[in-house]
Short mmCIF file of C-alpha atoms in Angstrom, two decimals:
data_model
loop_
_atom_site.label_atom_id
_atom_site.label_comp_id
_atom_site.label_asym_id
_atom_site.label_seq_id
_atom_site.Cartn_x
_atom_site.Cartn_y
_atom_site.Cartn_z
CA UNK A 1 115.58 -17.98 122.40
CA UNK A 2 111.94 -17.96 121.96
CA UNK A 3 109.98 -21.37 121.07
CA UNK A 4 109.83 -22.60 117.64
CA UNK A 5 107.04 -20.86 115.50
CA UNK A 6 103.80 -22.69 115.09
CA UNK A 7 101.83 -20.45 112.72
CA UNK A 8 103.87 -19.61 109.70
CA UNK A 9 105.32 -22.62 107.68
CA UNK A 10 108.93 -21.79 108.65
CA UNK A 11 111.64 -24.48 108.22
CA UNK A 12 114.40 -22.15 109.51
CA UNK A 13 115.13 -18.87 108.10
CA UNK A 14 117.57 -18.64 105.29
CA UNK A 15 120.01 -15.61 105.58
CA UNK A 16 121.91 -14.41 102.62
CA UNK A 17 125.49 -13.27 102.90
CA UNK A 18 125.63 -9.36 102.39
CA UNK A 19 128.30 -7.99 104.72
CA UNK A 20 131.80 -8.82 105.80
CA UNK A 21 130.49 -11.03 108.60
CA UNK A 22 128.34 -12.95 106.17
CA UNK A 23 125.09 -11.31 107.37
CA UNK A 24 122.21 -9.45 105.55
CA UNK A 25 122.03 -5.80 106.55
CA UNK A 26 118.48 -4.78 107.52
CA UNK A 27 117.13 -1.47 108.84
CA UNK A 28 113.83 -1.32 110.68
CA UNK A 29 112.35 2.13 111.24
CA UNK A 30 109.91 2.24 114.13
CA UNK A 31 110.23 0.49 117.65
CA UNK A 32 106.59 -0.15 118.44
CA UNK A 33 105.15 -3.52 118.87
CA UNK A 34 105.37 -4.44 115.05
CA UNK A 35 108.67 -2.83 114.52
CA UNK A 36 110.28 -3.81 117.67
CA UNK A 37 109.38 -7.48 117.44
CA UNK A 38 110.17 -7.66 113.60
CA UNK A 39 113.62 -6.18 114.38
CA UNK A 40 114.25 -8.91 117.11
CA UNK A 41 112.99 -11.66 114.96
CA UNK A 42 115.38 -10.50 111.89
CA UNK A 43 118.34 -10.19 114.44
CA UNK A 44 117.67 -13.75 115.77
CA UNK A 45 117.22 -15.01 112.33
CA UNK A 46 120.94 -14.08 111.41
CA UNK A 47 120.56 -10.79 109.88
CA UNK A 48 122.46 -7.66 111.21
CA UNK A 49 119.70 -5.23 112.16
CA UNK A 50 119.53 -1.66 112.89
CA UNK A 51 116.36 -0.33 114.59
CA UNK A 52 115.52 3.25 114.36
CA UNK A 53 112.82 5.10 116.66
CA UNK A 54 112.35 8.76 116.47
CA UNK A 55 111.80 9.46 120.15
CA UNK A 56 111.71 6.26 122.29
CA UNK A 57 109.99 2.72 122.15
CA UNK A 58 106.36 3.30 123.38
CA UNK A 59 106.22 7.23 123.47
CA UNK A 60 103.16 8.99 124.28
CA UNK A 61 102.55 9.76 120.60
CA UNK A 62 103.11 6.17 119.21
CA UNK A 63 100.43 3.73 118.60
CA UNK A 64 102.09 1.34 120.96
CA UNK A 65 102.36 3.97 123.96
CA UNK A 66 100.24 4.01 126.78
CA UNK A 67 100.05 1.45 129.76
CA UNK A 68 98.12 -1.40 128.83
CA UNK A 69 96.64 -3.43 125.87
CA UNK A 70 94.15 -6.27 125.69
CA UNK A 71 95.24 -9.65 124.39
CA UNK A 72 92.42 -12.19 123.36
CA UNK A 73 91.44 -14.76 120.73
CA UNK A 74 87.78 -13.60 120.21
CA UNK A 75 88.10 -13.08 116.38
CA UNK A 76 85.88 -14.09 113.52
CA UNK A 77 88.88 -14.59 111.27
CA UNK A 78 90.77 -17.81 112.15
CA UNK A 79 94.07 -16.15 110.82
CA UNK A 80 93.80 -13.66 113.78
CA UNK A 81 93.09 -16.37 116.26
CA UNK A 82 96.12 -18.35 115.24
CA UNK A 83 98.27 -15.27 115.42
CA UNK A 84 96.77 -14.31 118.87
CA UNK A 85 97.53 -17.95 120.08
CA UNK A 86 101.05 -17.90 118.72
CA UNK A 87 101.68 -14.32 120.06
CA UNK A 88 100.44 -15.15 123.53
CA UNK A 89 102.75 -18.11 123.62
CA UNK A 90 105.52 -15.74 122.70
CA UNK A 91 104.53 -13.21 125.42
CA UNK A 92 104.60 -15.89 128.06
CA UNK A 93 108.03 -17.10 126.77
CA UNK A 94 109.44 -13.73 126.68
CA UNK A 95 108.13 -12.77 130.26
CA UNK A 96 109.91 -15.91 131.43
CA UNK A 97 113.18 -15.09 129.53
CA UNK A 98 113.30 -11.43 130.47
CA UNK A 99 112.36 -12.01 134.25
CA UNK A 100 109.86 -9.04 133.52
CA UNK A 101 106.10 -9.13 134.20
CA UNK A 102 104.39 -7.80 130.92
CA UNK A 103 101.39 -10.04 130.86
CA UNK A 104 98.53 -10.18 133.25
CA UNK A 105 96.42 -13.29 132.57
CA UNK A 106 93.25 -11.99 134.17
CA UNK A 107 90.81 -13.42 131.51
CA UNK A 108 88.55 -11.53 129.11
CA UNK A 109 84.77 -11.46 129.45
CA UNK A 110 82.91 -10.71 126.14
CA UNK A 111 79.36 -9.41 126.39
CA UNK A 112 77.13 -9.42 123.40
CA UNK A 113 74.03 -7.56 122.78
CA UNK A 114 71.55 -8.26 120.00
CA UNK A 115 73.69 -6.80 117.26
CA UNK A 116 76.60 -9.09 117.99
CA UNK A 117 74.99 -12.39 117.19
CA UNK A 118 76.69 -13.00 113.99
CA UNK A 119 80.14 -12.03 115.47
CA UNK A 120 79.68 -14.30 118.60
CA UNK A 121 78.83 -17.20 116.25
CA UNK A 122 81.67 -16.69 113.81
CA UNK A 123 84.17 -15.96 116.52
CA UNK A 124 83.48 -19.13 118.61
CA UNK A 125 83.46 -21.17 115.58
CA UNK A 126 87.04 -19.78 114.77
CA UNK A 127 88.13 -20.60 118.33
CA UNK A 128 86.75 -23.95 118.19
CA UNK A 129 88.58 -24.41 114.90
CA UNK A 130 91.92 -23.19 116.59
CA UNK A 131 91.46 -25.27 119.88
CA UNK A 132 91.19 -22.19 121.97
CA UNK A 133 89.70 -22.40 125.38
CA UNK A 134 86.74 -20.60 126.16
CA UNK A 135 83.46 -20.81 128.32
CA UNK A 136 80.01 -19.97 127.21
CA UNK A 137 77.98 -18.29 130.00
CA UNK A 138 74.14 -17.58 130.41
CA UNK A 139 73.04 -14.47 132.02
CA UNK A 140 72.57 -16.46 135.61
CA UNK A 141 76.16 -17.35 135.57
CA UNK A 142 77.70 -13.95 134.66
CA UNK A 143 75.34 -12.45 137.37
CA UNK A 144 76.77 -15.09 139.84
CA UNK A 145 80.48 -14.60 139.11
CA UNK A 146 80.33 -10.91 138.48
CA UNK A 147 77.32 -9.36 140.08
CA UNK A 148 78.78 -5.68 139.86
CA UNK A 149 77.82 -5.93 136.11
CA UNK A 150 74.46 -4.90 135.21
CA UNK A 151 73.32 -7.21 132.27
CA UNK A 152 70.46 -5.23 130.73
CA UNK A 153 70.54 -5.96 126.99
CA UNK A 154 73.11 -8.63 127.33
CA UNK A 155 72.15 -11.74 125.33
CA UNK A 156 75.24 -13.92 125.60
CA UNK A 157 78.68 -13.82 126.97
CA UNK A 158 81.85 -15.82 126.41
CA UNK A 159 84.76 -15.91 128.87
CA UNK A 160 88.45 -16.59 127.83
CA UNK A 161 90.21 -17.58 130.90
CA UNK A 162 93.74 -17.59 129.26
CA UNK A 163 93.52 -13.90 127.84
CA UNK A 164 94.23 -10.74 129.80
CA UNK A 165 96.20 -7.70 129.12
CA UNK A 166 99.71 -6.73 128.37
CA UNK A 167 101.84 -3.77 129.67
CA UNK A 168 102.40 -1.89 126.48
CA UNK A 169 105.09 0.56 127.02
CA UNK A 170 106.95 -1.69 129.30
CA UNK A 171 106.91 -4.34 126.62
CA UNK A 172 108.03 -1.99 124.07
CA UNK A 173 110.99 -1.17 126.11
CA UNK A 174 111.70 -4.66 126.93
CA UNK A 175 111.71 -5.94 123.26
CA UNK A 176 114.35 -3.24 122.44
CA UNK A 177 116.43 -4.31 125.33
CA UNK A 178 116.38 -7.79 124.17
CA UNK A 179 117.07 -7.01 120.61
CA UNK A 180 120.06 -4.90 121.74
CA UNK A 181 121.16 -7.81 123.81
CA UNK A 182 120.93 -10.13 120.63
CA UNK A 183 123.38 -7.97 118.98
CA UNK A 184 121.11 -5.18 117.26
CA UNK A 185 122.01 -1.55 116.65
CA UNK A 186 119.36 0.69 118.15
CA UNK A 187 119.38 4.40 116.91
CA UNK A 188 117.19 7.27 118.20
CA UNK A 189 116.60 9.71 115.13
CA UNK A 190 114.04 10.48 112.59
CA UNK A 191 114.37 8.65 109.37
CA UNK A 192 112.95 9.03 105.92
CA UNK A 193 113.35 6.91 102.73
CA UNK A 194 115.80 8.06 100.21
CA UNK A 195 115.96 7.52 96.33
CA UNK A 196 114.49 4.56 94.68
CA UNK A 197 116.28 3.45 91.60
CA UNK A 198 116.15 0.33 89.54
CA UNK A 199 113.36 -1.24 91.73
CA UNK A 200 115.15 -0.92 95.13
CA UNK A 201 115.60 1.68 98.03
CA UNK A 202 119.17 2.95 98.08
CA UNK A 203 119.01 4.28 101.27
CA UNK A 204 117.32 6.36 104.02
CA UNK A 205 118.22 9.48 105.68
CA UNK A 206 118.56 10.12 109.19
CA UNK A 207 117.65 13.53 111.08
CA UNK A 208 121.14 14.93 110.76
CA UNK A 209 121.31 14.07 107.14
CA UNK A 210 123.29 11.01 107.20
CA UNK A 211 122.29 8.37 104.73
CA UNK A 212 121.94 4.92 105.90
CA UNK A 213 122.28 1.99 103.49
CA UNK A 214 121.25 -1.52 103.88
CA UNK A 215 119.97 -4.66 101.83
CA UNK A 216 116.61 -4.45 103.09
CA UNK A 217 114.49 -1.74 104.79
CA UNK A 218 111.16 -2.25 106.80
CA UNK A 219 109.29 0.80 107.81
CA UNK A 220 106.89 -0.10 110.60
CA UNK A 221 106.30 3.70 111.91
CA UNK A 222 102.61 3.43 112.79
CA UNK A 223 100.65 6.61 112.29
CA UNK A 224 103.71 8.13 110.40
CA UNK A 225 103.48 5.51 107.57
CA UNK A 226 100.90 7.32 105.44
CA UNK A 227 102.93 10.53 105.74
CA UNK A 228 106.21 9.03 104.57
CA UNK A 229 104.41 7.16 101.72
CA UNK A 230 101.46 9.55 100.90
CA UNK A 231 101.16 8.61 97.33
CA UNK A 232 100.78 4.90 98.13
CA UNK A 233 99.17 4.92 101.50
CA UNK A 234 97.26 8.22 101.68
CA UNK A 235 93.84 6.63 100.64
CA UNK A 236 94.62 3.18 102.47
CA UNK A 237 95.14 4.32 106.12
CA UNK A 238 93.63 6.84 108.11
CA UNK A 239 94.70 7.91 111.73
CA UNK A 240 91.76 8.49 114.17
CA UNK A 241 92.07 10.22 117.37
CA UNK A 242 91.00 7.81 120.55
CA UNK A 243 90.33 8.69 124.25
CA UNK A 244 91.08 6.40 127.26
CA UNK A 245 89.79 7.18 130.60
CA UNK A 246 90.67 5.95 134.06
CA UNK A 247 88.04 6.25 136.88
CA UNK A 248 88.99 5.78 140.55
CA UNK A 249 87.34 2.89 142.49
CA UNK A 250 85.83 3.59 146.05
CA UNK A 251 88.24 3.22 149.07
CA UNK A 252 88.91 -0.42 149.90
CA UNK A 253 86.89 -1.61 146.94
CA UNK A 254 87.99 -4.91 145.34
CA UNK A 255 84.98 -5.61 143.17
CA UNK A 256 85.83 -3.23 140.28
CA UNK A 257 89.51 -4.06 140.38
CA UNK A 258 91.60 -6.86 138.84
CA UNK A 259 90.85 -9.13 141.70
CA UNK A 260 87.03 -8.84 141.17
CA UNK A 261 86.60 -8.15 137.43
CA UNK A 262 88.46 -9.75 134.29
CA UNK A 263 88.95 -7.31 131.22
CA UNK A 264 85.76 -7.09 129.71
CA UNK A 265 84.26 -5.82 126.14
CA UNK A 266 80.67 -5.07 125.57
CA UNK A 267 79.60 -5.36 122.08
CA UNK A 268 76.52 -3.21 121.65
CA UNK A 269 75.60 -0.24 119.60
CA UNK A 270 79.26 0.91 120.58
CA UNK A 271 82.00 -1.27 121.45
CA UNK A 272 82.94 -0.45 125.09
CA UNK A 273 85.95 -2.23 126.59
CA UNK A 274 87.74 -1.85 129.92
CA UNK A 275 90.68 -3.27 131.99
CA UNK A 276 89.98 -3.10 135.87
CA UNK A 277 93.05 -2.20 137.77
CA UNK A 278 95.12 -1.76 134.80
CA UNK A 279 98.49 -1.81 136.88
CA UNK A 280 96.72 0.31 139.63
CA UNK A 281 95.90 3.20 137.43
CA UNK A 282 92.18 2.80 137.97
CA UNK A 283 89.19 1.53 136.13
CA UNK A 284 90.18 1.78 132.40
CA UNK A 285 87.45 2.35 129.95
CA UNK A 286 87.40 3.32 126.28
CA UNK A 287 84.94 3.46 123.23
CA UNK A 288 86.52 1.65 120.32
CA UNK A 289 84.52 3.51 117.97
CA UNK A 290 86.94 5.50 115.38
CA UNK A 291 87.29 9.05 116.20
CA UNK A 292 88.16 12.11 114.19
CA UNK A 293 91.44 12.57 112.36
CA UNK A 294 94.46 13.75 114.44
CA UNK A 295 97.53 15.96 113.84
CA UNK A 296 100.39 13.79 115.37
CA UNK A 297 102.69 16.44 115.90
CA UNK A 298 100.55 19.37 116.99
CA UNK A 299 97.48 18.22 118.55
CA UNK A 300 97.05 18.47 122.42
CA UNK A 301 96.53 15.30 124.03
CA UNK A 302 93.56 16.62 126.06
CA UNK A 303 90.37 14.68 126.52
CA UNK A 304 87.09 16.06 125.41
CA UNK A 305 84.17 16.88 127.69
CA UNK A 306 81.79 14.94 125.54
CA UNK A 307 83.96 11.95 125.53
CA UNK A 308 84.29 12.12 129.44
CA UNK A 309 80.32 12.46 129.88
CA UNK A 310 79.82 9.50 127.57
CA UNK A 311 81.98 7.31 129.49
CA UNK A 312 80.40 8.22 132.87
CA UNK A 313 76.94 7.41 131.42
CA UNK A 314 78.22 4.10 130.20
CA UNK A 315 79.76 3.22 133.67
CA UNK A 316 76.78 4.37 135.51
CA UNK A 317 74.43 2.02 133.29
CA UNK A 318 76.70 -1.12 133.11
CA UNK A 319 78.79 -0.76 136.36
CA UNK A 320 76.23 1.05 138.74
CA UNK A 321 78.80 0.54 141.59
CA UNK A 322 81.07 2.84 139.94
CA UNK A 323 78.41 5.67 138.95
CA UNK A 324 79.95 8.36 141.06
CA UNK A 325 83.43 7.36 140.53
CA UNK A 326 85.96 10.40 139.89
CA UNK A 327 87.97 10.61 136.79
CA UNK A 328 91.64 10.06 137.94
CA UNK A 329 93.34 10.13 134.62
CA UNK A 330 92.80 10.21 130.72
CA UNK A 331 95.04 9.85 127.48
CA UNK A 332 94.50 10.44 123.89
CA UNK A 333 95.94 8.08 121.47
CA UNK A 334 95.41 7.25 118.10
CA UNK A 335 94.55 4.20 115.92
CA UNK A 336 96.28 3.56 112.41
CA UNK A 337 93.23 2.26 110.48
CA UNK A 338 92.98 0.30 107.21
CA UNK A 339 89.31 -0.03 105.51
CA UNK A 340 88.78 -3.50 106.64
CA UNK A 341 90.81 -3.81 109.87
CA UNK A 342 93.56 -6.04 108.28
CA UNK A 343 97.32 -5.30 108.66
CA UNK A 344 99.67 -4.20 105.91
CA UNK A 345 102.78 -6.37 105.31
CA UNK A 346 103.78 -5.86 101.79
CA UNK A 347 106.79 -4.84 99.60
CA UNK A 348 106.41 -1.30 98.09
CA UNK A 349 105.46 -1.65 94.54
CA UNK A 350 108.48 0.16 93.43
CA UNK A 351 111.13 -1.32 95.52
CA UNK A 352 111.53 -5.07 96.14
CA UNK A 353 114.00 -4.47 99.15
CA UNK A 354 111.43 -1.97 100.88
CA UNK A 355 108.79 -3.43 103.24
CA UNK A 356 105.59 -1.63 104.59
CA UNK A 357 104.57 -2.84 107.94
CA UNK A 358 101.56 -1.26 109.70
CA UNK A 359 97.55 -0.59 110.00
CA UNK A 360 97.15 -1.98 113.42
CA UNK A 361 93.70 -0.63 113.26
CA UNK A 362 93.41 -0.55 117.19
CA UNK A 363 93.95 -4.47 117.57
CA UNK A 364 97.62 -4.80 116.39
CA UNK A 365 99.63 -4.47 119.61
CA UNK A 366 99.00 -8.14 120.88
CA UNK A 367 100.11 -9.61 117.60
CA UNK A 368 103.62 -7.93 117.64
CA UNK A 369 105.40 -11.31 118.28
CA UNK A 370 103.48 -13.38 115.46
CA UNK A 371 103.82 -10.54 112.91
CA UNK A 372 107.67 -10.23 113.61
CA UNK A 373 108.07 -13.85 112.74
CA UNK A 374 105.93 -13.38 109.68
CA UNK A 375 107.99 -10.39 108.57
CA UNK A 376 111.33 -12.23 109.25
CA UNK A 377 110.16 -15.19 107.25
CA UNK A 378 108.96 -12.92 104.33
CA UNK A 379 112.24 -10.90 104.16
CA UNK A 380 114.99 -13.39 104.99
CA UNK A 381 113.45 -16.47 103.44
CA UNK A 382 111.91 -14.48 100.43
CA UNK A 383 108.45 -16.10 101.04
CA UNK A 384 105.27 -15.04 99.36
CA UNK A 385 103.60 -12.39 101.15
CA UNK A 386 100.37 -13.57 103.32
CA UNK A 387 97.63 -12.64 100.91
CA UNK A 388 95.38 -11.13 103.80
CA UNK A 389 97.70 -8.36 104.39
CA UNK A 390 98.70 -7.25 100.97
CA UNK A 391 98.30 -3.73 99.64
CA UNK A 392 96.27 -5.18 96.66
CA UNK A 393 93.73 -6.66 98.78
CA UNK A 394 93.27 -3.49 100.70
CA UNK A 395 92.69 -1.53 97.40
CA UNK A 396 90.54 -4.23 95.93
CA UNK A 397 88.59 -5.94 98.92
CA UNK A 398 86.55 -8.06 96.55
#
């Protein structure tokens, strides 16, 4: 069992008897970072949960697919700092409980150019408020510790020694296995919402037409969420195409691997970030700028020549020792974006027992454990929805 919650004001989850065993029946659709952790938290909270995934947890077309994700506390919003802190605690505990290395605590280095002054100021204030350990570094100190980084244009730096990266696909599989060990039911199938009547969702329908009934439903299906609920979410969520590149380090080189560099993020005209080593896949680098819309089912996952050249140019400028590095791998994934980057955790306005969970916006994976706790508290204890994640706020940001 994971450690007691510290973010959400929980006093123990209250379940409502619904089935013959005295447990509330809940269906969660989507086994990514949000859905998997939600299903696990609900199951551990006393509900009888069925988790449905269309392909497999962490599959290549999912928002939680791929090999690695950054975990850090550097947010200007204290809510996300607290969530990241709770999630990091839970990731560590889960790794111990499962006997599986899903967390690399390699540290994260944030490099700030002139346009990032306000963000660095507000983010360090939020971490101070939450008690997160970090180090402010001047240029001389960064150059001394990481001479392989060219610091042209960098005005300030912050290093988080306790942060690092997560193994995304492996973690998704591990959460599902923990869910099954806790007594949850896992089904590989496509699922669509059924009829809403009298303010409730009656059932959902599986691939073969089988209806599945429950007391509550949670849809956490990432980029498929705006498709299933287009009338409600079509103008709230956008799905953007993102490219990730892996460049090969020189033979015997340790300076550009995990032994020589932490995870890093460069806040300039664009936000570039990278994970050196990245489970021996190479020097991972990506541009965080939202890309064009993507067809989830039909699009070929082939990186663009323009994107590769932009990555090469950036590496040559910031990491000159990697200027001639070959591209050894590349992936195309997607972000599911809200207008302000905040998540969605809310009831459907026409069905009190239907919860919508999504809008990871490129930074959601790390928050899966804390978000799962929040959803479990909201559904089982029937608590007030977290105001920052309501649909109403996304529709009316002011």
